[in-house]
Amino acid sequence: MERLHFLSLLILLGLAGQTPCSAQQAGRDGVSQGSRQSTEETGAGVQTANQSDTKQPNVLFIAIDDLRPELGCYGSEIAVSPHLNELAETGLLFNRAYCQQAICRPSRASLMTGARPETTGLFHNYVSLRELQPNIVTLPQHFIANGYETAYCGKIFHHGDEDEAHSWSRDPVKRIKGIEKPKGAFALPENIKARNEDFQRMLSKYGEAARRGLASEPAYESADVPDHAYVDGYNTLLAIETLHEMVEQGDKPFFLAMGFTKPHLNWIAPKKYWDLYDADQIPMALHADAPRDGAAMGLHASFELRTRAGIPKSGPLGPELSRTLKHAYLACVSYVDAQIGKVIAALDDAGVRDNTIIVVWGDHGWHLGDMGVWGKATNYEIATRVPLMIWTPDMKVRGETSDALVELVDIYPTLCELAGISKPSHLEGHSFAPLLDDPHQSWKQAAFSQYPNPALREWAANPLSPAMRETWFGPLIQQVEQRIEKQQGTTWDRELFEQHLMGYTMRTDRYRLVVWKDHRRPDAEPLFVEVYDHHSDPLETENIASKNPGLTAELIEQCNAGWEAAK
């Protein structure tokens, strides 16, 4: 009764949130399913640890899709993010955290398995984790084996990779009495109609290829609706109810994962979050040009955004539209921040905050006109740098910012250490738990990311499809090819550059190195090299590799030594 009263109060105050926990749960019956997987069923290779007499901490694991560090606590002059700011003020914020690949599925697969893309084999969104790694032990799977109850709401793994047979021991609450689930992404009838009509038109023309991002729809929406009219708000209600059930019904510590889809396109948020901003005061990208002497294949033509209705299919977006789009992105950031505040408040309501680890992470960054690009999917700082913060009940230092180089692949071993459980032998990250007590100590020498040629890949990082070339993107692709051929000269080969070219990037304390290689021949000489000096050029506006051959050679040698040598 107390839970229901609390939820009713949230709804009356306009604090309640939005849509189904996942598409795969739509057909399940009942409000909740309870525990559905025993420790013995979690698969081969799981390592267990002896439980100590000390009560193990719970874990609230919060994922945010496409969020760059555009938050007040990261120095944004415009973002309204009070709840994440408060978490940073009482926890630890990592100023230099990096993903392993700036696209959803590979990034999340790497984080959730503790293995880097070269190990998982995931380089794009259209191959599943278990297809390539049937026996790898995921983070929540390992926690199940060590006595935890695990559940998720929203997007944790990439869509289609939910891994429900291995990673989750309990179904979440699926519906809230008296609150209707959102029926789709949009709330406004005109946007629903536009989306459906265009999807049918593209499906009839291109068949199944249209389902891979060719169908168009509005890029943004501002509707005067409650939070739970959209997916993230409704999922927040489900997560809160799931949290209360796990506390009340279980005798195990919990690992509750809450995944927010915004600020991923399309940028949809209730009007009240748009109203937090004065559009005229929103600053635009400080540098909107490609890096001087940079790789011609280093940037893409903003394919993911251009497929949306109302977005120019070529050329610049223009100042008015650019400002509207950044306004839309910021509204989504504030919307998600509000939902995170509700979930954290629910920890207090449930009486478990003092024994719960809270970790918040973004899966990759996002260009908002930076370098002339709108989207993720590059090897540069703006796409690979992510927000990451952590709060624990017993950390010795609070409200600090660490400049240590850390990576999303480090989260798995960190949570194992903080929970007092073993670390699986396959992990390729390094626990940053010691930084919670001494955030300014010497740390990693470098962080590593990678991305296959973004200029000649679709926005899911998969190779270009024939249908993509047949659409309005055909001329854009030809322009990109011509640009690369002009720079590369005799090394230009369409199959190599579309299918096999990989950009490997390393971020040290001072420099970013990007090495472009034939993925089939990792020991061969690079086709192109980029170096950016973050002391003098934090926006990465000029590639200085050719002007500094000695430095470039040293950085390449360090990169070739790999992540193990950088620990």
Coordinates of N, CA and C in Angstrom, one line a residue, residues 274-382:
W274 N 11.3 21.7 -22.9 CA 11.7 22.7 -23.9 C 11.6 24.1 -23.2
D275 N 10.6 24.3 -22.4 CA 10.4 25.6 -21.8 C 11.5 26.1 -20.8
L276 N 12.3 25.1 -20.4 CA 13.4 25.5 -19.5 C 14.5 26.3 -20.2
Y277 N 14.4 26.4 -21.6 CA 15.5 27.1 -22.3 C 15.0 28.3 -23.1
D278 N 15.8 29.3 -23.2 CA 15.6 30.4 -24.1 C 16.4 30.1 -25.4
A279 N 15.7 29.8 -26.5 CA 16.4 29.3 -27.7 C 17.4 30.3 -28.1
D280 N 17.2 31.6 -28.0 CA 18.1 32.6 -28.5 C 19.4 32.6 -27.7
Q281 N 19.4 32.0 -26.5 CA 20.6 32.0 -25.6 C 21.4 30.7 -25.8
I282 N 20.9 29.7 -26.6 CA 21.6 28.5 -26.7 C 22.9 28.6 -27.6
P283 N 24.1 28.4 -27.0 CA 25.3 28.5 -27.8 C 25.4 27.4 -28.9
M284 N 25.9 27.7 -30.0 CA 26.1 26.7 -31.0 C 27.6 26.2 -31.0
A285 N 27.9 25.2 -31.9 CA 29.2 24.6 -31.9 C 30.3 25.7 -32.1
L286 N 31.4 25.6 -31.4 CA 32.4 26.6 -31.4 C 33.3 26.4 -32.7
H287 N 33.3 25.2 -33.2 CA 34.1 24.9 -34.4 C 33.3 24.0 -35.3
A288 N 32.9 24.5 -36.4 CA 32.0 23.7 -37.3 C 32.6 23.3 -38.6
D289 N 34.0 23.3 -38.6 CA 34.7 22.9 -39.8 C 35.4 21.6 -39.5
A290 N 35.7 20.8 -40.6 CA 36.5 19.6 -40.5 C 37.9 20.0 -40.1
P291 N 38.6 19.1 -39.4 CA 40.0 19.4 -39.0 C 40.9 19.7 -40.2
R292 N 41.8 20.7 -40.1 CA 42.7 21.0 -41.1 C 43.7 19.8 -41.2
D293 N 43.9 19.3 -42.5 CA 44.8 18.2 -42.8 C 44.3 16.9 -42.1
G294 N 43.0 16.9 -41.7 CA 42.4 15.6 -41.1 C 42.1 14.6 -42.2
A295 N 41.8 13.4 -41.7 CA 41.5 12.3 -42.6 C 40.2 12.6 -43.4
A296 N 40.2 12.4 -44.7 CA 39.0 12.6 -45.5 C 37.9 11.6 -45.1
M297 N 38.3 10.5 -44.5 CA 37.3 9.5 -44.1 C 36.9 9.6 -42.6
G298 N 37.4 10.6 -42.0 CA 37.2 10.7 -40.5 C 35.8 11.2 -40.1
L299 N 35.1 11.9 -41.1 CA 33.8 12.4 -40.8 C 32.8 11.9 -41.8
H300 N 31.5 11.9 -41.3 CA 30.4 11.4 -42.2 C 29.6 12.6 -42.6
A301 N 28.5 12.3 -43.4 CA 27.7 13.4 -43.9 C 26.4 13.5 -43.1
S302 N 26.4 13.2 -41.8 CA 25.3 13.3 -40.9 C 24.1 12.5 -41.4
F303 N 24.3 11.3 -41.9 CA 23.3 10.4 -42.4 C 22.1 10.2 -41.5
E304 N 22.5 9.9 -40.2 CA 21.4 9.5 -39.3 C 20.4 10.7 -39.1
L305 N 20.8 11.9 -39.0 CA 19.9 13.0 -38.9 C 19.2 13.3 -40.2
R306 N 19.9 13.2 -41.3 CA 19.4 13.7 -42.6 C 18.2 12.8 -43.1
T307 N 18.1 11.6 -42.6 CA 17.0 10.7 -43.0 C 15.7 11.2 -42.4
R308 N 15.7 12.1 -41.4 CA 14.5 12.6 -40.8 C 13.8 13.6 -41.6
A309 N 12.5 13.6 -41.5 CA 11.7 14.6 -42.3 C 12.0 16.0 -41.9
G310 N 12.1 16.9 -42.9 CA 12.4 18.3 -42.6 C 13.8 18.7 -42.5
I311 N 14.7 17.7 -42.7 CA 16.2 17.9 -42.6 C 16.7 17.9 -44.0
P312 N 17.5 19.0 -44.4 CA 18.1 19.0 -45.7 C 18.9 17.7 -46.0
K313 N 18.8 17.2 -47.2 CA 19.4 16.0 -47.6 C 20.9 16.2 -48.1
S314 N 21.3 17.5 -48.2 CA 22.6 17.8 -48.5 C 22.9 19.3 -48.1
G315 N 24.1 19.6 -47.9 CA 24.5 21.0 -47.6 C 24.3 21.3 -46.1
P316 N 24.6 22.5 -45.7 CA 24.4 22.9 -44.3 C 23.0 22.9 -43.8
L317 N 22.8 22.8 -42.5 CA 21.4 22.8 -42.0 C 20.8 24.2 -41.9
G318 N 21.7 25.2 -41.7 CA 21.3 26.6 -41.5 C 21.2 26.9 -40.1
P319 N 21.3 28.2 -39.7 CA 21.4 28.6 -38.3 C 20.1 28.3 -37.5
E320 N 18.9 28.6 -38.1 CA 17.7 28.5 -37.4 C 17.4 27.0 -37.1
L321 N 17.5 26.1 -38.1 CA 17.3 24.7 -37.8 C 18.3 24.1 -36.8
S322 N 19.5 24.5 -37.0 CA 20.6 24.1 -36.1 C 20.3 24.4 -34.6
R323 N 19.8 25.6 -34.4 CA 19.4 26.1 -33.0 C 18.2 25.3 -32.5
T324 N 17.2 25.0 -33.4 CA 16.1 24.2 -33.0 C 16.5 22.8 -32.6
L325 N 17.4 22.2 -33.3 CA 17.8 20.9 -33.1 C 18.6 20.8 -31.8
K326 N 19.5 21.8 -31.5 CA 20.2 21.7 -30.2 C 19.2 22.0 -29.1
H327 N 18.2 22.8 -29.3 CA 17.2 23.0 -28.3 C 16.5 21.7 -28.0
A328 N 16.2 21.0 -29.0 CA 15.5 19.7 -28.8 C 16.4 18.7 -28.1
Y329 N 17.7 18.7 -28.4 CA 18.6 17.8 -27.7 C 18.6 18.1 -26.2
L330 N 18.8 19.4 -25.9 CA 18.8 19.9 -24.5 C 17.6 19.6 -23.8
A331 N 16.4 19.7 -24.4 CA 15.1 19.4 -23.8 C 15.1 17.9 -23.4
C332 N 15.7 17.0 -24.2 CA 15.7 15.6 -23.9 C 16.7 15.4 -22.7
V333 N 17.8 16.1 -22.7 CA 18.7 15.9 -21.6 C 18.0 16.3 -20.3
S334 N 17.3 17.4 -20.2 CA 16.6 17.8 -19.0 C 15.5 16.8 -18.6
Y335 N 14.8 16.3 -19.6 CA 13.8 15.3 -19.4 C 14.3 14.0 -18.8
V336 N 15.5 13.5 -19.3 CA 16.1 12.3 -18.7 C 16.6 12.6 -17.3
D337 N 17.2 13.8 -17.1 CA 17.7 14.2 -15.8 C 16.6 14.1 -14.8
A338 N 15.4 14.6 -15.1 CA 14.3 14.6 -14.2 C 13.9 13.1 -13.9
Q339 N 13.9 12.2 -14.9 CA 13.6 10.8 -14.6 C 14.6 10.2 -13.6
I340 N 15.9 10.5 -13.9 CA 16.9 10.0 -13.0 C 16.7 10.5 -11.5
G341 N 16.3 11.7 -11.4 CA 16.0 12.2 -10.1 C 14.9 11.4 -9.4
K342 N 13.9 11.0 -10.1 CA 12.8 10.2 -9.5 C 13.3 8.8 -9.1
V343 N 14.1 8.2 -9.9 CA 14.6 6.9 -9.6 C 15.5 6.9 -8.3
I344 N 16.4 7.9 -8.3 CA 17.2 8.0 -7.1 C 16.4 8.4 -5.8
A345 N 15.4 9.2 -6.0 CA 14.5 9.5 -4.9 C 13.8 8.2 -4.4
A346 N 13.5 7.3 -5.3 CA 12.8 6.0 -4.9 C 13.7 5.2 -4.1
L347 N 15.1 5.3 -4.3 CA 16.0 4.6 -3.4 C 15.8 5.0 -1.9
D348 N 15.7 6.3 -1.8 CA 15.5 6.9 -0.4 C 14.1 6.4 0.1
D349 N 13.1 6.5 -0.7 CA 11.8 6.0 -0.3 C 11.8 4.6 0.1
A350 N 12.6 3.7 -0.5 CA 12.6 2.3 -0.2 C 13.6 2.0 1.0
G351 N 14.3 3.0 1.4 CA 15.2 2.9 2.6 C 16.4 2.1 2.3
V352 N 16.9 2.1 1.0 CA 18.1 1.3 0.7 C 19.2 2.2 0.1
R353 N 19.1 3.5 0.1 CA 20.1 4.4 -0.5 C 21.5 4.1 0.2
D354 N 21.5 3.9 1.5 CA 22.7 3.8 2.2 C 23.5 2.5 2.0
N355 N 22.9 1.6 1.1 CA 23.6 0.4 0.8 C 23.5 0.1 -0.7
T356 N 23.5 1.2 -1.5 CA 23.4 1.1 -3.0 C 24.4 1.9 -3.7
I357 N 25.1 1.3 -4.6 CA 26.1 1.9 -5.5 C 25.2 2.5 -6.7
I358 N 25.5 3.7 -7.0 CA 24.8 4.3 -8.2 C 25.9 4.7 -9.2
V359 N 25.7 4.1 -10.4 CA 26.6 4.5 -11.5 C 25.8 5.0 -12.7
V360 N 26.2 6.1 -13.3 CA 25.6 6.7 -14.4 C 26.6 6.8 -15.6
W361 N 26.2 6.3 -16.8 CA 27.1 6.4 -17.9 C 26.3 6.6 -19.2
G362 N 27.0 7.3 -20.1 CA 26.5 7.4 -21.5 C 27.3 6.5 -22.4
D363 N 26.6 6.0 -23.5 CA 27.2 5.0 -24.3 C 28.2 5.5 -25.3
H364 N 28.1 6.8 -25.7 CA 29.0 7.5 -26.5 C 28.6 9.0 -26.6
G365 N 29.5 9.8 -27.2 CA 29.2 11.2 -27.4 C 28.3 11.5 -28.6
W366 N 28.3 12.8 -29.0 CA 27.4 13.2 -30.1 C 27.9 14.5 -30.6
H367 N 28.1 14.6 -32.0 CA 28.4 15.9 -32.6 C 27.1 16.7 -32.8
L368 N 27.0 17.9 -32.3 CA 25.9 18.8 -32.5 C 26.4 20.0 -33.4
G369 N 26.8 19.6 -34.6 CA 27.4 20.6 -35.5 C 28.9 20.7 -35.3
D370 N 29.4 20.1 -34.3 CA 30.9 20.1 -34.1 C 31.6 19.5 -35.3
M371 N 32.6 20.1 -35.9 CA 33.3 19.7 -37.0 C 32.4 19.6 -38.3
G372 N 31.3 20.3 -38.2 CA 30.3 20.2 -39.3 C 29.4 19.0 -39.3
V373 N 29.4 18.2 -38.3 CA 28.7 16.9 -38.3 C 27.6 16.9 -37.2
W374 N 26.5 16.3 -37.5 CA 25.5 16.0 -36.6 C 25.4 14.5 -36.5
G375 N 25.7 13.9 -35.3 CA 25.6 12.5 -35.1 C 26.8 12.0 -34.2
K376 N 26.8 10.7 -34.0 CA 27.9 10.0 -33.3 C 28.8 9.5 -34.3
A377 N 29.4 8.4 -34.1 CA 30.1 7.6 -35.2 C 31.3 8.3 -35.8
T378 N 32.2 8.8 -34.9 CA 33.6 9.2 -35.3 C 34.6 8.8 -34.3
N379 N 35.8 9.0 -34.6 CA 36.9 8.6 -33.7 C 37.5 9.8 -32.9
Y380 N 36.7 10.9 -33.0 CA 37.2 12.2 -32.3 C 36.7 12.3 -30.9
E381 N 37.2 13.3 -30.2 CA 36.9 13.5 -28.8 C 35.4 13.7 -28.6
I382 N 34.8 14.4 -29.4 CA 33.4 14.8 -29.2 C 32.5 13.6 -29.3

